[in-house]
Structure formats: C-alpha cells, structure tokens
Coordinates of C-alpha atoms and ligand atoms in Angstrom, one line a residue:
M1 CA -18.6 -58.2 -20.7
P2 CA -17.5 -54.3 -21.0
V3 CA -16.7 -52.7 -18.0
P4 CA -18.8 -49.1 -17.3
T5 CA -17.8 -46.3 -18.4
S6 CA -19.6 -43.0 -16.8
K7 CA -21.0 -40.9 -19.2
V8 CA -17.6 -37.8 -20.6
L9 CA -19.8 -35.2 -20.7
S10 CA -18.5 -32.9 -23.4
P11 CA -16.7 -30.1 -22.5
A12 CA -19.5 -27.3 -24.1
D13 CA -21.2 -28.3 -21.1
A14 CA -18.7 -27.7 -17.8
L15 CA -19.6 -24.2 -17.2
D16 CA -23.5 -25.6 -17.1
L17 CA -22.6 -28.7 -14.5
L18 CA -20.3 -25.8 -12.7
A19 CA -23.7 -23.8 -12.4
S20 CA -25.4 -27.0 -10.9
Y21 CA -23.4 -26.7 -8.0
P22 CA -25.2 -25.9 -4.9
A23 CA -22.3 -23.5 -3.8
R24 CA -19.0 -22.5 -5.7
D25 CA -15.7 -24.6 -4.8
G26 CA -14.2 -23.2 -1.4
L27 CA -15.7 -21.5 1.2
S28 CA -17.1 -18.2 1.6
I29 CA -16.3 -15.3 4.5
S30 CA -18.6 -16.1 6.8
D31 CA -18.7 -20.3 6.3
L32 CA -14.8 -19.7 7.3
H33 CA -14.9 -17.5 10.3
S34 CA -17.7 -19.8 11.9
S35 CA -16.0 -23.5 11.2
A36 CA -15.0 -25.6 14.0
S37 CA -11.7 -23.2 14.8
G38 CA -12.6 -19.8 13.7
I39 CA -10.1 -18.7 10.6
G40 CA -7.2 -18.1 13.1
T41 CA -3.8 -16.2 12.3
Y42 CA -3.0 -15.1 8.5
D43 CA -1.3 -18.4 8.0
D44 CA -4.1 -20.6 8.9
F45 CA -6.3 -19.9 5.4
L46 CA -5.2 -19.3 1.3
L47 CA -7.7 -17.3 -0.7
L48 CA -8.9 -19.4 -4.3
P49 CA -7.7 -18.7 -7.4
G50 CA -10.7 -16.3 -9.6
H51 CA -10.3 -14.9 -13.4
I52 CA -8.1 -12.9 -15.1
D53 CA -8.7 -10.4 -18.1
F54 CA -6.8 -7.5 -16.6
Q55 CA -3.0 -6.9 -16.3
A56 CA -1.2 -6.7 -12.5
T57 CA 0.1 -2.7 -13.5
A58 CA -3.8 -2.3 -14.1
V59 CA -4.6 -3.1 -9.9
S60 CA -5.6 -0.5 -8.0
T61 CA -4.6 -0.6 -4.2
A62 CA -5.5 2.6 -2.8
T63 CA -8.3 2.3 0.1
R64 CA -9.5 3.9 3.2
V65 CA -7.4 4.5 5.5
T66 CA -10.1 6.4 8.3
R67 CA -13.6 8.1 7.7
N68 CA -12.1 11.1 5.6
V69 CA -8.8 9.6 4.4
V70 CA -8.0 7.7 1.3
L71 CA -4.0 6.3 1.0
P72 CA -3.5 5.5 -2.8
T73 CA -1.8 2.7 -0.9
P74 CA -2.8 0.8 2.1
F75 CA 0.2 0.8 4.1
M76 CA 1.6 3.0 7.9
S77 CA 3.9 2.3 9.6
S78 CA 4.2 1.9 13.5
P79 CA 4.6 4.0 15.9
M80 CA 7.6 2.8 17.0
D81 CA 10.8 4.4 18.5
T82 CA 12.3 2.1 15.9
V83 CA 10.4 2.4 13.8
T84 CA 8.3 6.3 12.9
E85 CA 10.6 9.1 13.1
T86 CA 10.7 12.2 9.9
E87 CA 13.1 10.0 7.6
M88 CA 10.3 7.1 7.8
A89 CA 7.3 9.0 7.7
I90 CA 8.3 10.9 4.9
S91 CA 9.3 8.3 2.3
M92 CA 5.9 6.2 3.6
A93 CA 4.4 8.8 2.5
L94 CA 5.9 9.8 -0.8
M95 CA 5.4 6.6 -1.7
G96 CA 1.4 6.0 -1.2
G97 CA 1.4 5.6 1.8
I98 CA 1.2 7.4 6.0
G99 CA 3.8 6.9 8.8
V100 CA 3.0 7.4 12.1
I101 CA 5.1 9.2 14.3
H102 CA 6.1 7.4 17.7
H103 CA 5.6 9.7 21.0
N104 CA 8.0 8.4 23.3
Q105 CA 9.6 11.9 22.8
P106 CA 8.7 15.0 24.4
A107 CA 6.4 16.7 22.9
A108 CA 8.0 19.1 20.2
S109 CA 10.2 17.2 19.1
Q110 CA 7.6 15.1 17.6
A111 CA 5.7 18.1 17.4
A112 CA 9.0 19.6 14.4
M113 CA 8.4 16.0 12.8
V114 CA 5.7 16.4 11.8
R115 CA 6.2 19.5 10.7
A116 CA 9.5 18.6 8.4
V117 CA 7.3 15.8 7.3
K118 CA 4.7 18.8 6.7
R119 CA 7.2 21.2 4.5
H120 CA 8.5 18.3 2.4
E121 CA 6.5 18.6 -0.8
N122 CA 4.4 21.9 -0.8
G123 CA 1.7 23.3 -3.7
F124 CA 2.0 26.4 -2.5
I125 CA 4.8 27.4 0.5
T126 CA 1.7 29.3 2.6
D127 CA 4.8 29.3 5.4
P128 CA 7.9 30.1 4.0
V129 CA 11.1 30.4 6.7
C130 CA 11.5 34.3 5.4
L131 CA 14.8 36.4 6.2
T132 CA 15.9 40.4 6.1
P133 CA 18.8 41.9 4.2
D134 CA 20.9 42.2 7.2
H135 CA 21.0 38.2 8.0
V136 CA 24.4 36.7 7.8
V137 CA 24.7 33.7 5.5
A138 CA 26.1 32.3 8.5
D139 CA 22.4 32.3 9.8
V140 CA 21.2 31.2 5.4
L141 CA 23.3 27.8 6.6
D142 CA 21.4 27.4 10.1
I143 CA 18.2 26.6 7.9
K144 CA 19.8 24.9 5.5
E145 CA 20.8 22.2 9.0
R146 CA 18.1 22.1 10.6
L147 CA 15.1 22.5 8.4
G148 CA 17.6 21.0 4.6
F149 CA 17.1 24.1 2.3
C150 CA 18.8 27.6 1.8
G151 CA 16.0 28.4 -0.7
I152 CA 15.2 31.6 1.4
P153 CA 12.9 35.1 0.5
I154 CA 14.2 38.3 1.5
T155 CA 11.7 40.8 2.8
D156 CA 12.0 43.5 4.9
T157 CA 9.9 42.6 7.7
G158 CA 12.2 39.3 8.1
A159 CA 8.2 37.1 7.1
L160 CA 5.7 36.1 5.0
G161 CA 3.9 39.7 4.1
G162 CA 6.8 42.1 4.1
K163 CA 7.3 43.8 1.1
L164 CA 9.9 41.2 -1.1
L165 CA 13.5 42.6 -1.6
G166 CA 15.0 39.2 -3.2
L167 CA 16.2 35.3 -3.1
V168 CA 18.9 33.2 -1.5
T169 CA 19.7 30.4 -3.0
R170 CA 22.4 27.8 -2.4
R171 CA 24.7 29.2 -4.9
D172 CA 24.7 32.8 -3.6
V173 CA 25.5 31.4 -0.1
Q174 CA 28.2 29.0 -0.9
F175 CA 32.2 29.8 -0.4
R176 CA 30.7 33.2 0.8
P177 CA 32.6 34.2 4.4
P178 CA 29.5 32.6 7.0
T179 CA 29.1 36.7 8.5
T180 CA 28.5 38.6 5.4
P181 CA 24.8 41.0 5.7
L182 CA 22.9 38.7 2.8
H183 CA 21.9 42.1 1.5
E184 CA 25.8 41.4 -0.5
V185 CA 24.6 38.0 -2.3
M186 CA 21.1 38.0 -2.3
T187 CA 20.0 37.7 -6.1
T188 CA 17.6 40.5 -6.6
D189 CA 17.0 39.5 -10.3
L190 CA 13.2 38.3 -10.0
V191 CA 10.5 35.7 -11.3
T192 CA 7.4 36.5 -9.3
A193 CA 3.5 35.1 -9.6
P194 CA 0.5 37.7 -8.8
E195 CA -1.5 36.5 -5.6
G196 CA -4.6 34.3 -7.9
V197 CA -2.8 32.8 -9.7
T198 CA -3.9 28.5 -10.0
L199 CA -1.5 26.3 -8.8
S200 CA -0.9 24.8 -12.6
E201 CA -0.2 28.0 -14.3
A202 CA 2.4 29.2 -11.2
Q203 CA 3.9 25.3 -12.3
H204 CA 4.2 26.2 -15.5
L205 CA 5.8 29.4 -14.6
L206 CA 8.4 27.5 -12.8
R207 CA 9.5 25.1 -15.2
E208 CA 9.4 28.1 -18.2
N209 CA 11.3 30.4 -16.5
K210 CA 14.4 27.7 -14.8
K211 CA 14.5 28.6 -11.6
G212 CA 14.3 27.1 -8.1
K213 CA 11.7 28.6 -6.3
L214 CA 8.4 31.2 -7.7
P215 CA 7.9 34.0 -4.6
I216 CA 3.8 35.1 -5.2
V217 CA 3.6 38.4 -3.7
D218 CA 0.4 41.4 -4.0
S219 CA 0.2 44.2 -6.1
A220 CA 2.1 46.1 -3.6
F221 CA 4.7 43.8 -3.8
R222 CA 4.4 41.8 -0.3
L223 CA 5.4 38.2 -0.2
K224 CA 2.0 35.9 0.6
S225 CA 3.7 32.8 -0.6
L226 CA 6.5 30.2 -2.6
L227 CA 6.5 27.3 -5.0
A228 CA 9.5 25.5 -4.6
R229 CA 11.3 23.5 -8.3
S230 CA 12.3 20.4 -5.6
D231 CA 8.0 19.7 -5.2
L232 CA 8.3 19.4 -8.8
L233 CA 10.3 17.9 -9.1
K234 CA 9.5 15.7 -6.3
N235 CA 5.7 15.0 -7.7
Q236 CA 7.5 13.7 -10.7
T237 CA 9.6 11.5 -9.2
Y238 CA 6.9 9.9 -6.5
P239 CA 3.7 10.0 -8.5
M240 CA 1.7 7.7 -5.9
A241 CA 2.7 10.8 -3.3
S242 CA 0.0 10.6 -0.7
K243 CA -1.1 13.7 -0.1
H244 CA -4.1 15.9 1.1
P245 CA -6.2 17.0 -0.7
Q246 CA -6.5 20.7 -0.8
T247 CA -3.2 21.5 0.3
K248 CA -0.7 19.4 -1.5
Q249 CA 1.1 19.0 2.2
L250 CA 2.0 14.9 2.7
Y251 CA 0.2 13.3 4.8
C252 CA 1.4 12.7 8.0
A253 CA 0.1 11.1 11.0
A254 CA 1.5 10.8 15.2
A255 CA 0.5 9.2 18.2
I256 CA -0.4 10.4 21.0
G257 CA -1.6 9.4 24.8
T258 CA -4.9 9.6 26.7
R259 CA -3.5 11.3 29.8
P260 CA -4.0 15.0 29.9
A261 CA -0.4 15.7 29.4
D262 CA -0.9 14.7 25.5
K263 CA -4.2 17.5 25.5
E264 CA -0.9 19.3 25.2
R265 CA 0.9 17.1 22.8
L266 CA -1.5 18.5 20.5
A267 CA -2.5 20.6 20.4
L268 CA 1.6 21.1 19.4
L269 CA 0.9 18.4 16.3
V270 CA -1.9 20.6 15.1
D271 CA -0.3 23.5 15.3
A272 CA 2.5 21.6 13.4
G273 CA 0.3 20.2 11.0
L274 CA -1.3 17.0 11.8
D275 CA -4.1 15.3 9.6
I276 CA -4.2 11.9 11.9
V277 CA -3.6 11.4 15.4
V278 CA -3.4 7.9 16.8
L279 CA -4.5 7.6 20.1
D280 CA -2.8 4.6 21.5
S281 CA -2.7 2.1 23.3
S282 CA -2.8 -1.7 24.0
Q283 CA -6.0 -2.1 24.8
G284 CA -8.8 0.9 23.3
N285 CA -11.4 -0.5 25.6
S286 CA -11.0 1.9 28.3
S287 CA -12.8 4.6 29.2
F288 CA -10.0 7.7 29.6
Q289 CA -10.0 6.7 25.4
I290 CA -13.8 7.0 25.3
D291 CA -12.6 10.6 27.4
M292 CA -9.8 11.3 24.7
I293 CA -11.8 10.7 21.7
K294 CA -15.3 12.6 22.2
W295 CA -12.6 15.0 23.9
V296 CA -10.2 15.6 20.0
K297 CA -13.4 15.2 17.8
A298 CA -14.9 18.5 19.5
T299 CA -11.5 20.2 20.0
Y300 CA -10.6 19.9 16.1
P301 CA -13.2 18.9 14.3
S302 CA -11.0 18.2 11.3
L303 CA -8.5 16.3 12.7
E304 CA -9.3 12.3 12.1
V305 CA -9.1 10.0 15.4
I306 CA -7.7 6.0 14.6
A307 CA -8.9 5.0 18.0
G308 CA -7.8 0.9 19.9
N309 CA -5.8 -1.7 19.3
V310 CA -9.6 -4.0 19.9
V311 CA -9.7 -7.4 18.6
T312 CA -14.1 -7.0 19.7
R313 CA -16.6 -6.2 18.7
E314 CA -17.5 -5.0 22.1
Q315 CA -14.3 -3.1 22.3
A316 CA -15.2 -2.0 18.5
A317 CA -18.3 -0.2 19.6
N318 CA -17.4 1.2 22.4
L319 CA -14.4 2.7 20.7
I320 CA -17.6 3.3 17.0
A321 CA -20.5 5.1 19.3
A322 CA -17.7 8.0 21.4
G323 CA -16.9 9.2 17.6
A324 CA -13.3 7.0 15.4
D325 CA -12.6 7.3 12.5
A326 CA -10.9 4.3 12.5
L327 CA -9.7 1.3 14.1
R328 CA -6.4 -0.4 14.2
I329 CA -7.1 -4.1 15.3
G330 CA -4.3 -6.2 17.4
M331 CA -3.5 -7.5 20.4
G332 CA -0.4 -10.1 20.5
S333 CA -0.1 -10.3 17.7
G334 CA 2.7 -7.9 17.3
S335 CA 6.8 -9.5 15.9
I336 CA 8.1 -8.3 19.2
C337 CA 5.4 -8.8 21.9
I338 CA 4.6 -10.9 24.5
T339 CA 1.1 -10.2 25.6
Q340 CA -0.6 -13.4 24.9
E341 CA 2.2 -15.5 26.7
V342 CA 2.2 -13.0 29.5
M343 CA -1.9 -11.7 29.6
A344 CA -3.2 -14.0 28.1
V345 CA -5.1 -11.9 26.7
G346 CA -5.5 -11.2 22.6
R347 CA -6.9 -12.4 19.9
P348 CA -5.3 -14.3 17.5
Q349 CA -5.0 -12.1 14.0
A350 CA -7.1 -12.0 11.8
T351 CA -10.5 -13.3 13.9
A352 CA -9.7 -10.1 15.0
V353 CA -9.4 -8.0 11.7
Y354 CA -12.6 -10.3 10.0
A355 CA -14.5 -9.9 13.5
V356 CA -13.7 -6.4 13.8
S357 CA -13.4 -5.1 10.1
E358 CA -16.7 -6.8 9.2
F359 CA -18.5 -4.7 12.8
A360 CA -17.2 -1.2 11.8
S361 CA -17.7 -1.9 8.3
K362 CA -21.4 -0.5 8.7
F363 CA -20.9 2.2 10.6
G364 CA -17.9 3.4 7.4
V365 CA -15.9 3.1 9.8
P366 CA -12.3 2.0 8.3
T367 CA -9.6 -1.0 9.4
I368 CA -6.5 -0.4 10.7
A369 CA -4.9 -4.6 10.8
D370 CA -1.6 -4.1 12.9
G371 CA 1.2 -5.7 13.9
G372 CA 1.9 -9.6 12.4
I373 CA 2.3 -8.9 8.9
G374 CA 5.1 -10.5 7.1
N375 CA 5.2 -11.0 3.9
V376 CA 2.6 -8.9 1.0
G377 CA 0.5 -12.7 1.5
H378 CA -0.1 -11.5 4.6
I379 CA -1.0 -7.7 3.8
A380 CA -3.5 -9.0 1.0
K381 CA -5.2 -11.4 3.6
A382 CA -6.1 -8.4 5.9
L383 CA -7.2 -7.1 3.2
S384 CA -9.3 -9.8 2.2
L385 CA -10.7 -9.7 6.0
G386 CA -12.0 -6.8 6.4
A387 CA -8.9 -4.6 6.9
G388 CA -8.4 -0.7 5.2
A389 CA -5.1 -0.1 5.8
V390 CA -2.0 -2.5 7.3
M391 CA 0.3 -1.2 10.2
M392 CA 3.8 -2.5 9.5
G393 CA 6.6 -2.7 12.5
G394 CA 9.4 -5.3 11.9
L395 CA 8.8 -5.2 8.5
L396 CA 9.8 -1.8 8.1
A397 CA 12.6 -2.1 11.0
G398 CA 16.7 -2.6 10.3
T399 CA 16.0 -0.3 6.6
S400 CA 17.3 2.8 6.3
E401 CA 14.7 5.8 7.3
A402 CA 14.0 3.2 10.3
P403 CA 15.3 5.8 13.0
G404 CA 18.0 4.1 15.0
E405 CA 21.8 3.6 13.3
Y406 CA 23.3 0.0 12.0
F407 CA 25.6 -2.0 13.6
W408 CA 26.8 -6.1 13.5
H409 CA 25.4 -9.3 15.1
D410 CA 26.5 -11.8 14.2
G411 CA 28.1 -11.5 10.8
K412 CA 24.5 -9.2 10.6
R413 CA 24.3 -5.5 9.6
V414 CA 21.1 -4.9 11.9
K415 CA 19.2 -2.1 13.1
T416 CA 17.3 -2.6 16.7
Y417 CA 14.1 -3.3 16.7
R418 CA 12.2 -3.5 20.6
G419 CA 8.9 -3.1 21.6
M420 CA 6.4 -0.4 22.9
G421 CA 6.3 -2.2 25.8
S422 CA 9.6 -4.2 26.8
L423 CA 11.4 -2.3 29.4
E424 CA 13.5 -1.3 27.1
A425 CA 11.2 1.9 26.0
M426 CA 9.9 1.9 29.0
E427 CA 12.8 3.1 30.5
Q428 CA 14.3 5.0 27.7
R429 CA 15.2 8.9 28.2
A430 CA 16.6 11.5 26.9
S431 CA 19.1 11.6 28.2
S432 CA 19.6 7.0 28.0
S433 CA 20.2 5.3 24.5
T434 CA 19.0 1.5 23.9
P435 CA 21.1 -0.6 26.0
A436 CA 22.6 -1.5 22.3
G437 CA 23.5 2.0 22.6
K438 CA 22.4 2.8 18.9
L439 CA 19.4 4.9 19.3
T440 CA 19.8 9.2 19.2
Q441 CA 16.3 10.9 20.4
T442 CA 16.7 14.1 17.2
N443 CA 14.4 16.2 16.3
G444 CA 13.8 14.0 12.5
V445 CA 15.9 17.2 11.3
G446 CA 18.8 15.7 12.9
K447 CA 19.4 17.6 16.3
S448 CA 19.8 16.4 19.1
L449 CA 17.2 18.1 21.9
K450 CA 17.4 17.8 26.0
G451 CA 14.1 17.5 28.2
P452 CA 13.1 14.7 29.3
V453 CA 11.2 12.3 27.6
E454 CA 7.0 11.5 28.6
N455 CA 7.3 7.9 28.4
A456 CA 4.6 6.9 26.2
A457 CA 5.8 3.6 26.6
T458 CA 4.7 3.4 29.8
S459 CA 1.2 4.7 29.6
R460 CA 0.5 2.1 26.6
Y461 CA 0.5 -0.4 28.7
F462 CA -1.2 1.4 31.4
S463 CA 2.2 0.6 33.7
E464 CA 2.3 4.8 35.1
S465 CA 1.4 3.6 38.4
S466 CA 2.6 -0.4 38.9
A467 CA 5.7 -0.3 41.0
V468 CA 7.1 -3.3 39.0
K469 CA 7.1 -2.3 35.2
V470 CA 6.0 -5.9 33.1
A471 CA 7.2 -6.4 30.1
Q472 CA 5.0 -6.5 27.1
G473 CA 7.4 -6.4 24.0
V474 CA 10.6 -7.7 23.6
S475 CA 14.0 -5.3 22.5
G476 CA 16.3 -7.2 19.9
D477 CA 17.0 -6.5 16.7
V478 CA 16.7 -7.3 12.9
Q479 CA 18.7 -7.4 9.4
D480 CA 19.5 -4.1 7.1
K481 CA 16.8 -3.6 4.7
G482 CA 18.6 -1.0 2.8
S483 CA 15.8 2.2 1.3
V484 CA 12.4 1.1 3.1
K485 CA 11.4 3.0 -0.9
P486 CA 12.0 0.2 -3.3
F487 CA 11.0 -2.0 -0.3
L488 CA 7.4 -0.6 -0.2
Q489 CA 7.6 -1.0 -4.3
Y490 CA 7.7 -4.5 -3.6
L491 CA 5.3 -4.5 -1.5
H492 CA 2.6 -2.9 -3.9
A493 CA 3.6 -4.4 -6.7
G494 CA 3.5 -8.0 -4.7
L495 CA -0.4 -6.7 -3.3
Q496 CA -0.8 -6.1 -7.4
H497 CA 0.1 -9.7 -8.1
S498 CA -1.8 -11.4 -5.8
M499 CA -5.7 -9.4 -5.8
Q500 CA -4.8 -9.9 -9.5
D501 CA -4.4 -13.8 -8.8
M502 CA -7.4 -13.4 -6.9
G503 CA -9.2 -11.8 -9.7
V504 CA -10.4 -8.4 -7.7
K505 CA -9.3 -4.5 -9.6
S506 CA -9.0 -2.9 -6.6
V507 CA -9.8 -3.2 -2.9
P508 CA -13.3 -2.5 -2.9
D509 CA -13.5 -4.4 -6.2
L510 CA -12.4 -7.2 -3.3
R511 CA -14.5 -6.1 -0.2
R512 CA -17.4 -6.9 -2.5
G513 CA -16.0 -9.9 -4.6
V514 CA -16.1 -11.6 0.0
D515 CA -19.0 -10.3 0.1
V516 CA -21.4 -11.4 -2.1
G517 CA -18.6 -14.5 -1.5
E518 CA -17.7 -14.7 -5.1
V519 CA -14.3 -14.1 -3.7
R520 CA -13.1 -17.4 -1.8
F521 CA -11.2 -18.5 1.0
E522 CA -9.9 -22.8 1.8
K523 CA -8.7 -24.0 5.6
R524 CA -5.4 -24.5 5.8
T525 CA -4.2 -27.9 7.7
V526 CA -0.6 -27.8 9.4
N527 CA 0.9 -30.5 6.9
G528 CA -1.1 -27.2 3.9
V529 CA 1.1 -24.6 5.6
V530 CA 3.9 -26.9 4.7
E531 CA 3.1 -27.8 1.6
G532 CA 3.0 -24.0 0.8
G533 CA 6.3 -23.4 2.5
V534 CA 9.5 -24.1 -0.3
H535 CA 10.1 -27.6 1.2
G536 CA 12.7 -30.9 0.2
L537 CA 15.5 -29.0 -1.4
N538 CA 19.2 -29.0 0.1
S539 CA 19.6 -25.3 0.4
Y540 CA 18.9 -22.0 -1.1
T541 CA 17.9 -18.4 -1.3
K542 CA 15.2 -16.6 -1.5
R543 CA 15.8 -12.6 -2.8
L544 CA 12.0 -11.2 -2.8
F545 CA 12.8 -8.7 -5.7
A546 CA 14.7 -6.9 -8.1
Ligands
LIG601 P1 5.3 -5.6 13.5 O1 5.5 -5.0 12.5 O2 4.7 -7.7 13.8 O3 6.4 -5.5 14.0 O4 3.9 -5.5 15.1 C1 3.5 -4.5 15.6 C2 2.9 -3.7 16.5 O5 3.2 -3.8 17.4 C3 2.6 -2.5 17.0 O6 2.1 -1.4 15.4 C4 2.1 -2.4 18.1 O7 0.5 -2.0 17.8 C5 2.9 -3.9 19.0 N1 3.7 -3.4 20.2 C6 4.8 -1.8 20.3 N2 4.9 -3.3 20.4 C7 4.9 -3.5 21.3 C8 4.7 -4.7 22.5 O8 5.9 -4.3 22.8 N3 4.3 -5.1 22.6 C9 2.9 -6.0 22.2 N4 3.1 -4.7 21.1 C10 3.8 -4.1 21.1

C-alpha cells in the first residue's frame, strides 16, 4: 500500500502561501508588551530578521533626541562625575552624539566645561580671545594652557571690536622670553576677510592662503570675528560631528537639579552656550521638577529641556504637560544602581522604554533610554522600543576621555566608575577625592578649581534633608577601554549592521516598521538567552571590533 505523502508545493507558490497566513511570523510590539510577562528587560526579547537590499553603511542612524535637536547618532553620555566632563563631551559631539556634563561640581566649573565644548570647534568664532600689543608672551602661554589654543588676534583695545593690529601664533611666541611684549613678536602681514563674507567663502580663503587664522574685519579694520584653520581640519576628520545648524558649534548638554540654586547655575550654563539642559532626578514626577520645567521654558524658550527620570505613562504625562522637550527613561536599570533592591521601586527597562515612548510619541516628545545599555544589541532594542537615543554610563566609563586617572586593580588597568547615588558621590567635596583617590576636580581645561561643591548627587536622590543618607548606587571600577572615539565608531557601525539585519534603513524607517507590525519581535526564554550567548567552548577571547 503506498505511503500517503502530503502534497509538496511548487517553490513558485512560496509567497502566495506566506500571504495566506493570518499574521506575520513573530510578535508585533503590542503583542510582545501584552504577553503574560510583559516585555521585561532588553535580554528578554529579540528582533526577527527582515529583508536586506542595501549595504549596512547606507543605514542612517540620525535621530531626534529632543523636540528640536536631531543628532547623527543616538549616543548620549550620562551626567555622572566618572563619565562626562569636557573631554568626554567634546568626543561625544565630534563622533555624532552628545555628552551631558555632570553637576556634582561648582556651577562655575560646570560652566567652564560647557564653554570649552562650545569653543572647541567653530564656524565663525564670534567671541575670540583677544590681547593688546602690550600684553606679553606669558599671557599667550597662559591662554594656551587654559583654553588649548594660542592663535590670538591683537587689537588696540584687547577685545573684539577693537582695531586689528596683528596676530600672534604659536611660532611667534616659541623660544621667546615670557616678558617679551607682543608688539615685538606679532605678525602684521595679515590676510583678512570683510564683514559679511559667507562661511564657505571664508573657508575657501583660509584654504588658499595657508594661514592658521582668518580675521573678519569691518571697513574700519575693526575685528568682527575669526575663522580657524584647525576647525576646517576637524570638519574633515569628524564628518559626523553634532553641531548646531546655525553656529556650527558642537552641541553641548549639561545636568542641573531642581533646587532654587539650580536656577543660578543654569544662568551660567546658558551664558556659556548650553544647548540642552537635563533635569537630573532619579524620580522625575515631582512638583519641584514640574515647576522647574515651566520656569526654564518661560525663562529660556530656546533651551531644550530633557526631563525625568520616568518609567510610567503617568509620570510622563505630568512632565509632558509641564513642557518637557524630551523624557529620560529608567529607574533601577543602571549598572551601578541598587534602587530596585533598596527602594523596591523601578521597572524593567525594556517595558519602561516601550510604555513611556509609546505615550510620549503621541505628543512628538522624544525619549532617551537611560541605563542598562551593555552592548550594541541593547541600543538597537531600545530604538526598536521607541527611544530616540540611549544614555550610557558604564559602557563609556573606563575610556581615556572619562574623568579620573587609571590605576591597577587585581592586575587590570581600571578607572573608578560610581553611581551618583553612591555614598562616595553624595559625600564628594571639592577638597576630597574618591576613596580610590583617583578623581580630581578640574575646570575641564586642566586647572583645579577651589570652592565648595554643591552636592548634586544628594539632590538627585532627594537626600538633602535626610540625617541618614541612603545609598542607591555603588562605587567600583571598570576596565580600561582605550579612547572613546574608536569605541563610538564601533557602536555606530554595529548599530548599522543590526538595523540592516532588521531590514530598516533609518530610525524613522524602524519606527514605521514597528508601528505597522512589519518589524517583528520574539520572547526569549532563559534557555534562549543561554543559546544566544557563547556556549560549549573550553575557552575563548571576545574581541569586539578591529
Ligand atoms: P549604566 O549605563 O547602566 O551604567 O547606567 C547609567 C545611568 O544610571 C545614569 O545615566 C543614571 O540614570 C543612572 N544612575 C547613575 N547613578 C546612579 C545611582 O547611584 N543609582 C541608580 N542609578 C544611577
């Protein structure tokens, strides 16, 4: 008797058969969210592959991080005193992201860091440092040490708007006694451009004349602004840099608290050129923060305000109604965090990112997935859940641009990384350093600053008035990762490959695919996580990029 066989279909019918299934393979985002255990953490789900008909390098990672700021990459560094000061903020912006300078330091010191970032790269330098011919070589060397440059215009008043008399460059002061007056060394054979010249015309002049600086002057030869050759070179080296579209300066963000003194702090930061302020609180749904959002939006209408942190729709609604330009999501997911353990309050991060982003998107308010980002996959997952950007602490700590010195621990070269809710951060004072003795407080351009630290860590955790400080974070160390720049390049390339696997060419494409149910998800079991990791090897080395 013949064995019955099921009919084998023609390969040509594959697409028709597929279309006859009631739903696509895998789960839609809303099905994933409403599944018995919710979405959970980043490791509790995966994305299913889509269709590839483009190169990974064609994937755009550009993303909206606040109502009015779009960045080339979705990377933000945390406002933590072991993560973001001047060097990190400059590097983040040069590589297409943005750094948020921490506020566990005096306001003047934080403002100096913002200023150093904003000055790092310019279109026209509209407030150049000037000197008079009677200043001396030592004054130029001092500026070089503090601000990192020594190409300085010399005017009769020593200020912008004065009559241009010459320029001093590094070569003019090299090998000269410090007391030499500048009129003896300055260059007077100047190439200038007239006021009203366009940026591209001025850049062309600079390229053609092989000069280091191009002063822009009015008809009476009064100095109006300056263009620097080094900025042209940086444009070539960092094509992805995050810049303000008008000023062409690097974008810079900084954190403040919600106390009255933070209004004075913010005034200094805005004066230094701040683009985005982050209201830094572990639980953002407070009347302090709501009042602060309203005050900031009324006082500085063009300053973007990132409010938070939140993990629920209810928290988000209050901050959106108050005027937030973006929301920071996360409570208890940070690598140094013990909030969920101690306070019993928080939410698994993937669920929080989806719930808040889904709600905020209806108001055009972008979200930032903050904490718990441990690898490229987590970044891709956060974006797929609706976040506009990710904020990273632990992943960027340990790089050479993070504050603090390297030291050796158990044979490994490490740097301190600590939670802002750790007792160590809450007890920080200007004169003291961390228990490991590795942090120094600087103004971001290498000079130590004196003066009391208005402790920001205590206010972030509402601990100012408590006799007993309850820690919500730990202090530890992380291994040396080298420079953050190649690491960010790796994150960017990794994200492009991840999005290529999903079959999406851009962040808006991803958002649309998720919304219409084309980008599909799958729950992961505990065994699934084991299977998805390296297993069954005797030993291995895990090199992430080359
Ligand atoms: P990570 O990227 O997982 O290391 O998490 C960094 C994030 O943790 C920061 O951006 C903050 O939102 C959060 N965070 C910083 N310090 C603490 C803390 O002491 N306790 C809880 N969360 C913290």
